[in-house]
């Protein structure tokens, strides 16, 4: 390291950390240290969108978490992927770009977070992106994240949309614009054929700044808190660990699993739990690690003739072509994440927001010999947008290298089971429309015999998995129990902020990347003492009551 004196230490170079480090270091006199446990993200499998299934199986760039035992899922454990690499989870995610429903943010404001309503968040959503279709009152035209609309040229994508329309739903022209609800052609964090991670967008262009230091392959073990004030962090392994101090603030961006773990390792948490692990309490904050939310979901799979599925283009020759086209021209199937259509729908009229999300794949994924392979067919990933069940992240040990315990508690609340059963039935209804008639689409998972409520519930308890959207474990709020206040400051410790998925008070109706980037842009302005961007007045769609 060149510098040893810093104003800010940012922990974690994921979605939020890359934004915060980049924005804070725009001020040349401010010295910023960004610390990341993982290593370089310069790998073709990270860069090539079509290599997603290889990224998912690449253990070296992940933390390797498992949730569970899950009490409502027969004690199962669930593989919970989280990026441990520059870019964090944005370097391993599926690149789907969905912002969330405007009502999500208005809901946060209804709970007292007045400056987090949609009108205040929209200018930051616009600031973070360059949308390939051009700017408008909802979309940005000159931000670091490049977002493109998928081509969705395979015939099954169109069939998905037509089947949905025939089932009574509308195609929305831009689900990240005026209207989220409905069927849509997907948008992705992909530009000119490559993954547009937070690292690529925010970090790489500024790595040469003299006032920004990036320390990767370095584990932060705890935040150093002296007399109620965060003064630095302890990094490194056991006996070789050392303390790095900073003069202004420590900003935790370690994600919804690691941030609460770090707080607890630092003595900030529930005193009873800390005592059980021999950790002295420096600040009581009982809510740390609680309120864990996620989007629980399942795959629904249908078999088709090989020639009707995208898998027909992915035989050995097809894969060689895919690789060659991508390497030589950044074209072809290597440039897609394969999730090119989707939907946000309501299964009941008692909710104002779409309570279920569908991601459609024109091929079927199966596990053969321990590997994920594509087979003829298509599938829907069906998940709950705003589940009621809550889980927790707790310590297993005072050793920072040991994984915390993660329990999602999926399907603990009856309404979640009901909504997922209805979501499966709704997907089936869409596939029974005339648009699908010319395809031999036999349902293979869960299978046509799994029809009664009891059978579908059994299927769900056996198969429900994760959309990899842990959030809410260091909840932002105005009440005494909230971990951070509306400016993302840890209530119990001075000069310590958190911005990442952990501070979402309530998970958004979407994959989380865009919302986390937006929050990080907004909190960066707060840290810098800059005037917030003026609230927007763009309207948004509400379903008729
Ligand atoms: C497999 C997968 C698929 C997904 N697909 C999508 C998608 O298609 N679209 C979408 O919008 N969202 C998707 N997401 C979710 C999205 O990527 C995350 O919600 C988002 O990246 C969270 O941002 P974050 O800043 O909270 O944490 P992260 O991006 O996870 O960053 C946290 C960073 O902190 C580092 N860190 C943690 N602890 C320490 C420590 N003690 N010391 C040093 N460094 C540390 C980590 O290594 C990591 O780099 C997906 C996530 C996964 C895992």
XYZ file of C-alpha atoms and ligand atoms in Angstrom:
598
model
C 0.000 0.000 0.000
C 1.174 3.504 -0.814
C -1.045 5.425 1.576
C -1.772 4.647 5.161
C -3.956 7.653 5.823
C -7.516 7.594 4.610
C -10.643 9.638 5.004
C -12.999 6.807 4.156
C -12.698 3.050 4.273
C -15.246 1.223 2.112
C -15.642 -2.484 2.907
C -16.656 -4.703 -0.024
C -16.271 -3.979 -3.757
C -19.700 -5.240 -4.796
C -22.660 -3.376 -6.262
C -22.741 -0.710 -3.558
C -19.029 -0.595 -2.704
C -17.920 0.150 -6.275
C -20.391 3.039 -6.503
C -19.435 4.527 -3.148
C -15.662 4.256 -3.710
C -15.983 5.777 -7.162
C -18.231 8.658 -6.111
C -16.312 9.550 -2.918
C -12.995 9.618 -4.774
C -14.355 12.089 -7.337
C -13.184 14.686 -4.822
C -9.377 14.736 -5.363
C -8.601 15.789 -1.795
C -10.519 12.864 -0.299
C -8.510 9.673 0.282
C -10.503 6.471 -0.132
C -9.577 2.877 0.622
C -11.743 0.112 -0.859
C -11.171 -3.327 0.658
C -12.394 -6.523 -1.021
C -12.027 -10.100 0.197
C -12.048 -11.548 -3.337
C -9.665 -11.129 -6.246
C -9.630 -9.985 -9.864
C -12.747 -10.102 -12.031
C -10.786 -10.243 -15.300
C -11.953 -13.649 -16.452
C -13.679 -14.492 -19.745
C -16.355 -16.516 -17.969
C -17.301 -13.452 -15.930
C -17.170 -11.173 -18.974
C -19.123 -13.411 -21.374
C -22.845 -13.319 -20.504
C -23.465 -16.700 -22.131
C -21.032 -18.347 -19.702
C -23.414 -17.785 -16.800
C -23.771 -21.453 -15.908
C -19.966 -21.719 -15.611
C -19.876 -18.664 -13.348
C -22.542 -20.210 -11.137
C -20.390 -23.317 -10.729
C -17.110 -21.441 -10.145
C -16.436 -21.830 -6.426
C -13.325 -19.600 -6.250
C -15.306 -16.412 -6.870
C -18.037 -17.122 -4.333
C -18.379 -17.305 -0.572
C -19.967 -20.763 -0.798
C -22.807 -20.124 1.631
C -25.622 -22.530 2.403
C -28.740 -21.507 4.237
C -30.457 -23.775 6.685
C -31.498 -26.056 8.066
C -34.710 -24.458 6.796
C -37.458 -25.242 9.315
C -40.358 -25.022 6.851
C -38.602 -26.943 4.071
C -38.038 -30.210 5.889
C -34.696 -29.091 7.310
C -33.130 -28.712 3.848
C -30.162 -26.468 3.146
C -30.060 -24.100 0.152
C -27.019 -23.126 -1.894
C -26.864 -19.331 -1.538
C -24.448 -17.856 -4.039
C -22.716 -14.557 -3.225
C -19.839 -13.021 -5.172
C -16.379 -12.895 -3.583
C -14.527 -11.055 -6.321
C -14.193 -7.467 -7.552
C -17.720 -6.448 -8.479
C -19.121 -8.737 -5.790
C -22.370 -10.390 -6.788
C -22.597 -8.160 -9.892
C -19.711 -10.209 -11.306
C -21.587 -13.485 -10.881
C -25.231 -12.491 -11.211
C -27.631 -13.149 -14.082
C -27.418 -9.510 -15.322
C -31.206 -9.064 -15.436
C -32.090 -5.406 -14.991
C -35.295 -4.714 -13.060
C -35.601 -1.682 -10.826
C -38.527 -2.620 -8.662
C -42.014 -1.216 -8.459
C -42.384 2.504 -7.629
C -44.763 1.427 -4.864
C -41.840 -0.344 -3.146
C -40.135 2.973 -2.484
C -43.341 4.811 -1.683
C -43.926 2.039 0.850
C -40.556 2.780 2.482
C -41.598 6.434 2.685
C -44.945 5.476 4.236
C -42.910 3.883 7.033
C -41.241 7.221 7.747
C -38.329 7.267 5.280
C -39.664 10.358 3.550
C -36.633 10.915 1.330
C -36.788 7.383 -0.035
C -40.081 7.650 -1.872
C -40.102 6.942 -5.605
C -39.885 10.626 -6.494
C -36.573 10.905 -4.588
C -35.193 7.568 -5.833
C -35.995 8.022 -9.525
C -33.321 10.706 -10.174
C -30.709 8.277 -8.823
C -32.018 5.402 -10.946
C -31.600 7.744 -13.907
C -28.154 8.874 -12.756
C -26.704 5.374 -12.558
C -27.638 4.221 -16.070
C -27.264 4.724 -19.771
C -30.275 3.018 -21.277
C -29.628 1.860 -24.831
C -33.054 3.074 -26.024
C -32.259 6.610 -24.912
C -33.239 8.876 -22.023
C -36.744 9.990 -21.055
C -38.345 11.112 -17.769
C -37.909 7.586 -16.337
C -34.654 6.497 -17.974
C -31.099 7.785 -17.823
C -28.848 8.655 -20.723
C -25.347 9.158 -19.344
C -24.737 6.996 -16.272
C -22.000 4.371 -15.763
C -24.233 1.264 -15.911
C -25.060 0.285 -19.494
C -28.457 -1.310 -19.895
C -29.738 -2.868 -23.071
C -33.046 -4.307 -24.173
C -32.798 -7.994 -25.066
C -33.413 -9.027 -28.662
C -35.644 -11.949 -27.627
C -35.426 -13.331 -31.155
C -35.971 -17.025 -30.391
C -39.570 -18.015 -31.207
C -40.303 -19.278 -27.693
C -39.769 -15.793 -26.247
C -42.529 -14.494 -28.458
C -44.690 -17.491 -27.594
C -44.269 -16.683 -23.908
C -45.481 -13.117 -24.507
C -48.387 -14.156 -26.765
C -49.480 -16.888 -24.321
C -49.437 -14.345 -21.502
C -51.515 -11.927 -23.546
C -54.016 -14.635 -24.386
C -54.268 -15.376 -20.654
C -55.348 -11.770 -20.142
C -52.143 -9.861 -19.347
C -50.608 -6.891 -21.121
C -47.131 -6.475 -22.540
C -45.591 -3.376 -20.989
C -43.232 -1.405 -23.249
C -40.781 -0.599 -20.451
C -41.135 -2.334 -17.089
C -38.426 -0.021 -15.730
C -40.376 3.010 -16.928
C -43.970 4.128 -16.405
C -45.420 0.653 -15.936
C -43.780 -2.363 -14.305
C -46.782 -4.677 -14.185
C -47.284 -7.035 -17.104
C -45.247 -9.166 -19.493
C -42.021 -7.742 -20.867
C -39.019 -8.169 -23.094
C -36.200 -8.205 -20.559
C -33.432 -5.641 -20.088
C -29.944 -6.557 -19.004
C -26.690 -5.181 -17.641
C -24.987 -6.160 -20.887
C -23.335 -3.766 -23.310
C -21.625 -4.584 -26.592
C -21.790 -8.255 -25.697
C -20.147 -8.099 -22.266
C -21.311 -8.216 -18.633
C -21.627 -4.706 -17.242
C -20.782 -5.284 -13.580
C -20.418 -2.548 -10.969
C -16.669 -3.123 -11.146
C -16.570 -2.552 -14.902
C -18.884 0.462 -14.735
C -17.680 2.289 -11.654
C -14.292 0.967 -10.610
C -12.184 0.231 -13.682
C -12.535 3.726 -15.141
C -11.200 5.307 -11.907
C -8.598 2.780 -10.723
C -5.813 5.207 -11.661
C -7.005 7.950 -9.332
C -4.205 8.787 -6.913
C -6.647 9.204 -4.031
C -8.264 5.751 -4.431
C -6.577 2.648 -3.110
C -8.057 -0.799 -3.803
C -6.932 -3.607 -1.555
C -8.265 -6.931 -2.779
C -7.779 -10.480 -1.463
C -8.110 -8.906 1.963
C -10.659 -9.976 4.531
C -12.009 -7.336 6.890
C -12.298 -9.051 10.267
C -14.102 -6.328 12.206
C -14.734 -2.624 12.467
C -12.699 -0.981 15.213
C -15.063 0.938 17.489
C -13.588 3.166 20.203
C -15.883 4.941 22.650
C -18.832 4.513 20.325
C -16.956 5.808 17.257
C -15.776 3.741 14.259
C -12.105 4.550 13.747
C -10.983 1.898 11.253
C -11.010 -1.787 10.416
C -8.954 -4.838 11.265
C -7.843 -6.806 8.225
C -5.882 -9.934 7.387
C -5.438 -13.372 8.856
C -5.114 -14.202 12.541
C -1.679 -13.275 13.860
C -0.924 -11.240 10.721
C -3.938 -9.010 11.144
C -3.531 -5.249 11.324
C -5.625 -2.181 11.875
C -6.157 0.489 9.205
C -7.638 3.726 10.458
C -9.590 6.477 8.741
C -10.410 10.038 9.650
C -14.002 10.360 8.494
C -16.140 7.235 8.096
C -16.150 3.502 7.636
C -18.758 2.489 5.045
C -19.864 -1.142 5.101
C -20.884 -2.499 1.690
C -20.277 -6.182 2.379
C -23.767 -7.395 1.422
C -26.782 -8.656 3.353
C -24.995 -11.681 4.797
C -21.524 -10.314 5.540
C -22.443 -6.850 6.757
C -24.467 -8.081 9.754
C -21.764 -10.685 10.429
C -19.123 -7.931 10.456
C -21.196 -5.769 12.781
C -21.645 -8.638 15.211
C -17.931 -9.527 15.062
C -17.292 -5.868 15.929
C -19.496 -6.048 19.022
C -22.520 -4.342 17.458
C -25.604 -6.505 17.837
C -27.732 -8.400 20.286
C -25.717 -8.605 23.548
C -27.057 -12.087 24.386
C -25.889 -13.473 21.066
C -22.527 -11.686 21.233
C -21.908 -12.984 24.765
C -22.555 -16.539 23.605
C -19.565 -16.155 21.265
C -17.342 -14.359 23.754
C -17.634 -10.998 21.977
C -17.843 -7.879 24.134
C -20.765 -5.635 23.230
C -19.639 -2.171 22.133
C -23.092 -1.058 20.996
C -26.433 -2.747 21.475
C -28.364 -3.180 18.218
C -30.708 -6.134 18.576
C -32.065 -5.918 15.040
C -28.709 -6.689 13.395
C -29.131 -9.867 11.326
C -32.908 -9.972 11.697
C -35.530 -9.208 9.038
C -33.748 -11.372 6.424
C -35.754 -11.347 3.195
C -35.265 -13.019 -0.159
C -37.310 -14.012 -3.172
C -38.173 -17.699 -2.778
C -38.925 -19.422 -6.060
C -39.098 -22.629 -8.067
C -38.448 -23.777 -11.608
C -41.403 -24.963 -13.627
C -40.187 -27.099 -16.525
C -41.729 -28.229 -19.790
C -40.300 -30.606 -22.400
C -40.508 -29.771 -26.112
C -39.152 -31.225 -29.321
C -35.465 -30.454 -29.553
C -35.911 -28.234 -32.621
C -38.398 -26.010 -30.774
C -36.043 -25.254 -27.901
C -33.008 -22.986 -27.937
C -31.050 -26.047 -26.889
C -31.010 -27.079 -30.565
C -28.491 -24.271 -31.110
C -26.278 -25.407 -28.236
C -24.945 -28.775 -29.380
C -21.168 -29.271 -29.569
C -20.898 -27.386 -32.869
C -23.232 -24.679 -31.604
C -21.087 -24.166 -28.546
C -17.942 -23.803 -30.631
C -19.772 -21.237 -32.768
C -21.001 -19.439 -29.656
C -17.454 -19.163 -28.294
C -15.902 -18.141 -31.608
C -18.516 -15.501 -32.415
C -18.175 -13.978 -28.989
C -14.376 -13.970 -28.956
C -14.038 -12.589 -32.477
C -16.980 -10.208 -32.728
C -18.804 -10.028 -29.361
C -21.868 -11.353 -31.183
C -24.123 -14.415 -31.061
C -25.446 -16.455 -28.167
C -22.399 -15.664 -26.018
C -23.839 -12.173 -25.567
C -27.071 -13.287 -23.868
C -27.944 -14.406 -20.357
C -30.830 -16.378 -21.980
C -33.422 -14.641 -19.733
C -34.906 -12.472 -22.480
C -38.536 -12.244 -21.434
C -40.302 -12.106 -18.090
C -43.312 -10.810 -16.238
C -44.431 -9.087 -13.051
C -47.996 -10.183 -12.342
C -50.577 -10.212 -9.588
C -52.142 -13.481 -8.495
C -54.785 -11.660 -6.418
C -56.478 -8.290 -6.597
C -55.944 -7.640 -2.865
C -52.379 -6.479 -3.587
C -51.604 -3.249 -5.426
C -48.177 -4.412 -6.664
C -47.231 -7.481 -8.734
C -46.710 -10.164 -6.100
C -45.056 -12.699 -8.429
C -42.245 -12.538 -10.950
C -41.542 -14.871 -13.896
C -38.250 -15.279 -15.726
C -38.604 -17.306 -18.901
C -35.871 -19.487 -20.414
C -36.340 -21.066 -23.876
C -34.404 -24.126 -22.727
C -34.516 -26.404 -19.728
C -31.729 -26.763 -17.228
C -31.014 -30.117 -15.665
C -28.258 -31.432 -13.435
C -26.384 -34.340 -15.039
C -23.356 -35.867 -13.338
C -23.218 -32.940 -10.920
C -23.092 -30.379 -13.737
C -25.791 -27.988 -14.987
C -26.669 -28.841 -18.601
C -29.275 -27.533 -21.063
C -31.897 -29.991 -22.350
C -34.824 -29.575 -24.807
C -37.718 -27.637 -23.374
C -38.368 -24.365 -21.619
C -38.801 -23.218 -18.071
C -40.158 -20.485 -15.892
C -38.436 -19.325 -12.730
C -41.379 -18.293 -10.580
C -40.768 -16.280 -7.449
C -42.534 -14.200 -4.827
C -41.805 -10.483 -5.087
C -42.633 -9.467 -1.555
C -42.845 -12.511 0.688
C -44.035 -12.149 4.258
C -41.702 -14.744 5.800
C -38.616 -13.423 7.578
C -35.346 -15.149 8.439
C -32.085 -14.194 10.091
C -28.304 -14.142 9.889
C -26.620 -15.078 13.160
C -23.081 -15.866 14.224
C -21.826 -19.427 14.381
C -18.454 -18.377 15.706
C -16.353 -15.360 16.617
C -13.913 -16.395 13.864
C -14.368 -14.014 10.873
C -13.376 -16.775 8.471
C -16.253 -18.978 9.550
C -19.588 -18.669 7.775
C -22.515 -17.233 9.698
C -25.746 -19.155 10.040
C -28.322 -18.127 7.418
C -31.939 -19.194 7.810
C -34.382 -17.763 5.264
C -37.421 -19.327 6.876
C -39.072 -19.545 3.450
C -42.771 -20.512 3.445
C -43.162 -19.807 7.162
C -46.149 -17.550 6.446
C -49.231 -19.205 4.933
C -49.842 -16.409 2.412
C -46.447 -17.127 0.811
C -47.465 -20.742 0.181
C -50.825 -19.674 -1.239
C -49.237 -17.088 -3.545
C -46.647 -19.519 -4.897
C -49.287 -22.180 -5.569
C -51.339 -19.575 -7.423
C -48.228 -18.460 -9.323
C -47.665 -22.019 -10.564
C -51.291 -22.313 -11.652
C -51.028 -18.991 -13.435
C -47.933 -20.140 -15.340
C -49.777 -23.290 -16.362
C -52.694 -21.175 -17.551
C -50.349 -19.165 -19.766
C -48.890 -22.315 -21.339
C -52.372 -23.684 -22.135
C -53.188 -20.807 -24.462
C -53.420 -21.151 -28.280
C -49.964 -19.576 -28.719
C -48.433 -22.792 -27.352
C -50.549 -25.181 -29.419
C -47.977 -26.055 -32.054
C -45.394 -27.020 -29.435
C -45.520 -30.328 -27.671
C -45.095 -28.831 -24.248
C -45.323 -31.565 -21.628
C -44.928 -30.371 -18.090
C -42.123 -32.286 -16.416
C -41.627 -30.284 -13.204
C -43.640 -30.454 -11.030
C -45.621 -32.596 -13.502
C -49.301 -32.615 -14.511
C -50.302 -34.920 -11.643
C -49.172 -32.417 -9.051
C -52.389 -30.448 -8.987
C -54.116 -30.339 -5.637
C -53.199 -27.674 -3.099
C -51.677 -30.352 -0.870
C -49.527 -31.819 -3.664
C -48.352 -28.413 -4.843
C -47.495 -27.414 -1.289
C -45.489 -30.628 -0.857
C -43.664 -29.866 -4.123
C -42.896 -26.335 -2.915
C -41.562 -27.467 0.443
C -39.290 -29.959 -1.359
C -38.105 -27.655 -4.109
C -38.327 -23.966 -3.189
C -34.983 -22.315 -3.733
C -33.466 -18.863 -3.755
C -33.311 -16.041 -6.290
C -30.079 -14.963 -4.530
C -31.603 -11.769 -3.179
C -30.810 -11.697 0.558
C -31.690 -8.297 2.001
C -33.009 -6.391 4.989
C -30.631 -7.633 7.708
C -29.524 -4.133 8.798
C -32.851 -2.467 8.175
C -33.054 1.278 7.510
C -35.846 3.033 9.377
C -36.948 5.819 11.650
C -37.989 3.610 14.565
C -35.767 2.785 17.533
C -35.170 -0.801 16.352
C -33.846 0.130 12.907
C -30.111 -0.555 12.458
C -29.463 2.512 10.267
C -31.283 5.820 9.991
C -32.598 7.401 6.789
C -29.072 8.585 5.943
C -27.669 5.054 6.293
C -25.826 5.893 9.537
C -25.577 3.081 12.069
C -27.676 4.390 14.947
C -25.556 2.854 17.675
C -22.087 3.842 16.388
C -20.791 7.195 15.127
C -18.895 7.519 11.819
C -20.185 4.176 10.583
C -22.529 3.824 7.625
C -23.984 0.897 5.738
C -25.100 0.861 2.164
C -25.860 -2.443 0.479
C -28.816 -4.830 0.195
C -28.865 -5.227 3.988
C -30.404 -1.789 4.586
C -33.506 -2.352 2.427
C -36.361 -2.079 4.881
C -38.493 -4.247 2.647
C -37.252 -6.202 -0.353
C -38.149 -4.675 -3.711
C -40.357 -6.222 -6.385
C -37.404 -7.088 -8.629
C -33.918 -8.536 -8.756
C -31.876 -6.295 -6.477
C -28.903 -4.984 -8.420
C -30.430 -1.775 -9.784
C -32.024 -0.827 -6.459
C -28.749 -1.385 -4.572
C -26.858 0.763 -7.100
C -29.509 3.462 -6.726
C -29.222 3.395 -2.934
C -25.437 3.622 -3.163
C -25.638 6.624 -5.506
C -28.027 8.357 -3.120
C -26.027 7.587 0.026
C -22.804 8.713 -1.702
C -24.329 12.181 -2.060
C -25.341 12.103 1.607
C -21.804 11.161 2.694
C -20.346 13.927 0.542
C -22.786 16.444 1.959
C -24.006 17.208 -1.562
C -27.515 18.464 -2.146
C -29.748 15.550 -3.085
C -30.983 15.437 -6.683
C -34.330 17.147 -7.007
C -37.308 14.793 -6.720
C -38.837 13.715 -10.013
C -42.468 14.135 -10.940
C -42.748 11.306 -13.475
C -45.986 9.397 -12.868
C -46.287 5.640 -12.579
C -48.889 2.988 -13.248
C -51.262 1.777 -10.558
C -53.698 -0.994 -11.356
C -57.326 0.120 -11.110
C -58.674 -0.752 -7.655
C -26.115 -15.830 -8.507
C -26.763 -14.477 -8.420
C -27.618 -14.054 -9.436
C -28.212 -12.790 -9.358
N -28.903 -12.321 -10.430
C -29.296 -11.032 -10.443
C -29.819 -10.460 -11.618
O -29.902 -11.091 -12.663
N -30.217 -9.163 -11.576
C -30.124 -8.420 -10.439
O -30.555 -7.260 -10.439
N -29.618 -8.947 -9.304
C -29.162 -10.210 -9.288
N -28.562 -10.718 -8.187
C -28.522 -9.894 -6.972
C -27.509 -8.755 -6.978
O -26.351 -9.085 -7.696
C -27.162 -8.430 -5.519
O -28.366 -8.197 -4.822
C -26.288 -7.214 -5.384
O -25.054 -7.420 -6.024
C -26.054 -6.933 -3.905
O -25.165 -5.877 -3.787
P -24.363 -5.634 -2.445
O -23.536 -4.441 -2.653
O -25.337 -5.646 -1.313
O -23.463 -6.939 -2.233
P -22.439 -7.670 -3.195
O -22.604 -7.224 -4.589
O -22.578 -9.128 -2.928
O -21.014 -7.155 -2.690
C -20.485 -7.421 -1.420
C -18.975 -7.441 -1.551
O -18.381 -7.380 -0.252
C -17.286 -8.273 -0.192
N -17.091 -8.626 1.218
C -17.991 -9.223 2.025
N -17.481 -9.381 3.258
C -16.233 -8.868 3.227
C -15.213 -8.765 4.204
N -15.373 -9.187 5.464
N -14.031 -8.200 3.843
C -13.863 -7.736 2.563
N -14.797 -7.821 1.604
C -15.973 -8.382 1.930
C -17.759 -9.441 -1.046
O -16.701 -10.280 -1.427
C -18.449 -8.726 -2.180
O -17.536 -8.413 -3.210
C -27.985 -11.973 -8.217
C -27.137 -12.408 -7.204
C -26.510 -13.634 -7.304
C -25.572 -14.059 -6.211
